[in-house]
Amino acid sequence: MAAKFELKKSKNRKFFFNLLATNGQIILTSEMYEAKASAINGIESVKKNAPDDGRYERLAGKDNSPYFTLKAGNGQVIGQSQMYSSEKARDGGIDSVKANGPVAVVDDQAI
């Protein structure tokens, strides 16, 4: 399977996307957007910013589980990862976004 962005509409009629790695696992989830065009702009921002290591913030949740966010040039969070079991696993997730984000195709399921 090729890496892809799944663009979806939530039950509350907002739009969001997930970036899936080649193994089908979700590696990045966006915020909710009011408009489909805004979600598409978010995907383009991931494609642009994913290769830049400086755009990633490496964080820990309340239970100290590592995760990361990807930020745009203006500092706004574009997407957030799942919680990982270790910093090494989180860093692998970042590497996956760096590799897959710029080349992933868009699967529009928000029709």
mmCIF file of C-alpha atoms in Angstrom:
data_model
loop_
_atom_site.group_PDB
_atom_site.id
_atom_site.type_symbol
_atom_site.label_atom_id
_atom_site.label_comp_id
_atom_site.label_asym_id
_atom_site.label_seq_id
_atom_site.Cartn_x
_atom_site.Cartn_y
_atom_site.Cartn_z
ATOM 1 C CA MET A 1 0.000 0.000 0.000
ATOM 2 C CA ALA A 2 1.209 3.507 -0.767
ATOM 3 C CA ALA A 3 1.170 6.154 1.939
ATOM 4 C CA LYS A 4 -1.950 8.290 1.810
ATOM 5 C CA PHE A 5 -3.953 11.042 3.404
ATOM 6 C CA GLU A 6 -7.504 9.989 4.209
ATOM 7 C CA LEU A 7 -9.724 13.067 4.088
ATOM 8 C CA LYS A 8 -12.923 12.482 6.069
ATOM 9 C CA LYS A 9 -16.023 14.190 7.404
ATOM 10 C CA SER A 10 -16.831 13.677 11.087
ATOM 11 C CA LYS A 11 -20.272 13.056 12.560
ATOM 12 C CA ASN A 12 -20.468 16.737 13.479
ATOM 13 C CA ARG A 13 -19.883 17.610 9.788
ATOM 14 C CA LYS A 14 -16.332 18.913 10.247
ATOM 15 C CA PHE A 15 -13.405 17.796 8.122
ATOM 16 C CA PHE A 16 -10.152 16.149 9.169
ATOM 17 C CA PHE A 17 -7.437 13.958 7.740
ATOM 18 C CA ASN A 18 -5.196 11.113 8.796
ATOM 19 C CA LEU A 19 -1.802 10.391 7.271
ATOM 20 C CA LEU A 20 -1.382 6.635 6.876
ATOM 21 C CA ALA A 21 2.010 4.975 6.455
ATOM 22 C CA THR A 22 2.615 2.275 3.872
ATOM 23 C CA ASN A 23 1.612 -0.360 6.471
ATOM 24 C CA GLY A 24 -1.810 1.299 6.887
ATOM 25 C CA GLN A 25 -1.147 2.680 10.369
ATOM 26 C CA ILE A 26 -2.180 6.247 11.195
ATOM 27 C CA ILE A 27 0.938 8.307 11.846
ATOM 28 C CA LEU A 28 -0.581 11.813 11.998
ATOM 29 C CA THR A 29 -4.089 13.169 12.659
ATOM 30 C CA SER A 30 -5.203 16.712 11.921
ATOM 31 C CA GLU A 31 -7.383 19.068 13.869
ATOM 32 C CA MET A 32 -11.035 19.500 12.873
ATOM 33 C CA TYR A 33 -11.735 22.002 10.109
ATOM 34 C CA GLU A 34 -15.021 23.775 9.366
ATOM 35 C CA ALA A 35 -14.431 23.709 5.601
ATOM 36 C CA LYS A 36 -13.148 20.970 3.318
ATOM 37 C CA ALA A 37 -10.873 23.496 1.580
ATOM 38 C CA SER A 38 -9.198 24.229 4.922
ATOM 39 C CA ALA A 39 -8.513 20.530 5.488
ATOM 40 C CA ILE A 40 -7.001 20.298 2.004
ATOM 41 C CA ASN A 41 -4.787 23.285 2.844
ATOM 42 C CA GLY A 42 -3.741 21.387 5.987
ATOM 43 C CA ILE A 43 -2.700 18.405 3.861
ATOM 44 C CA GLU A 44 -0.635 20.695 1.629
ATOM 45 C CA SER A 45 0.979 22.160 4.753
ATOM 46 C CA VAL A 46 1.950 18.669 5.947
ATOM 47 C CA LYS A 47 3.494 17.928 2.544
ATOM 48 C CA LYS A 48 5.506 21.157 2.723
ATOM 49 C CA ASN A 49 6.587 21.003 6.374
ATOM 50 C CA ALA A 50 7.062 17.253 6.937
ATOM 51 C CA PRO A 51 10.719 17.074 5.788
ATOM 52 C CA ASP A 52 11.842 19.842 8.207
ATOM 53 C CA ASP A 53 12.912 18.363 11.564
ATOM 54 C CA GLY A 54 12.559 21.805 13.166
ATOM 55 C CA ARG A 55 8.790 21.666 12.622
ATOM 56 C CA TYR A 56 8.358 18.729 15.030
ATOM 57 C CA GLU A 57 7.750 19.156 18.725
ATOM 58 C CA ARG A 58 8.605 16.069 20.753
ATOM 59 C CA LEU A 59 6.304 15.882 23.750
ATOM 60 C CA ALA A 60 5.095 13.594 26.544
ATOM 61 C CA GLY A 61 1.504 13.024 27.606
ATOM 62 C CA LYS A 62 0.130 13.133 31.143
ATOM 63 C CA ASP A 63 1.237 9.525 31.608
ATOM 64 C CA ASN A 64 4.681 10.357 30.101
ATOM 65 C CA SER A 65 3.874 8.532 26.842
ATOM 66 C CA PRO A 66 5.897 10.141 24.046
ATOM 67 C CA TYR A 67 4.121 11.754 21.088
ATOM 68 C CA PHE A 68 4.773 14.562 18.627
ATOM 69 C CA THR A 69 3.125 17.429 16.830
ATOM 70 C CA LEU A 70 3.959 18.853 13.413
ATOM 71 C CA LYS A 71 3.788 22.632 13.137
ATOM 72 C CA ALA A 72 3.550 24.983 10.197
ATOM 73 C CA GLY A 73 5.943 27.882 9.678
ATOM 74 C CA ASN A 74 3.598 30.158 11.661
ATOM 75 C CA GLY A 75 3.818 27.818 14.674
ATOM 76 C CA GLN A 76 0.276 26.446 14.323
ATOM 77 C CA VAL A 77 -0.105 22.711 14.926
ATOM 78 C CA ILE A 78 -1.022 20.901 11.696
ATOM 79 C CA GLY A 79 -1.266 17.419 13.158
ATOM 80 C CA GLN A 80 -0.576 15.206 16.147
ATOM 81 C CA SER A 81 0.651 11.650 16.468
ATOM 82 C CA GLN A 82 -0.654 8.804 18.540
ATOM 83 C CA MET A 83 0.905 8.036 21.908
ATOM 84 C CA TYR A 84 3.996 5.840 21.634
ATOM 85 C CA SER A 85 5.509 3.306 24.005
ATOM 86 C CA SER A 86 8.999 4.839 23.819
ATOM 87 C CA GLU A 87 10.910 7.836 22.528
ATOM 88 C CA LYS A 88 12.540 5.564 19.943
ATOM 89 C CA ALA A 89 9.113 4.522 18.621
ATOM 90 C CA ARG A 90 8.009 8.190 18.544
ATOM 91 C CA ASP A 91 11.134 9.146 16.606
ATOM 92 C CA GLY A 92 10.329 6.346 14.158
ATOM 93 C CA GLY A 93 6.901 7.903 13.708
ATOM 94 C CA ILE A 94 8.514 11.254 12.936
ATOM 95 C CA ASP A 95 10.796 9.584 10.384
ATOM 96 C CA SER A 96 7.735 7.997 8.794
ATOM 97 C CA VAL A 97 5.949 11.368 8.490
ATOM 98 C CA LYS A 98 9.108 12.894 7.007
ATOM 99 C CA ALA A 99 9.317 10.114 4.409
ATOM 100 C CA ASN A 100 5.624 9.654 3.626
ATOM 101 C CA GLY A 101 4.105 13.103 4.108
ATOM 102 C CA PRO A 102 5.552 14.772 0.997
ATOM 103 C CA VAL A 103 4.610 11.926 -1.375
ATOM 104 C CA ALA A 104 1.324 10.619 0.030
ATOM 105 C CA VAL A 105 -1.725 10.732 -2.227
ATOM 106 C CA VAL A 106 -5.099 12.069 -1.072
ATOM 107 C CA ASP A 107 -7.962 9.618 -0.646
ATOM 108 C CA ASP A 108 -11.038 11.879 -0.458
ATOM 109 C CA GLN A 109 -13.641 10.058 1.635
ATOM 110 C CA ALA A 110 -15.472 13.288 2.543
ATOM 111 C CA ILE A 111 -17.806 13.278 -0.428
#
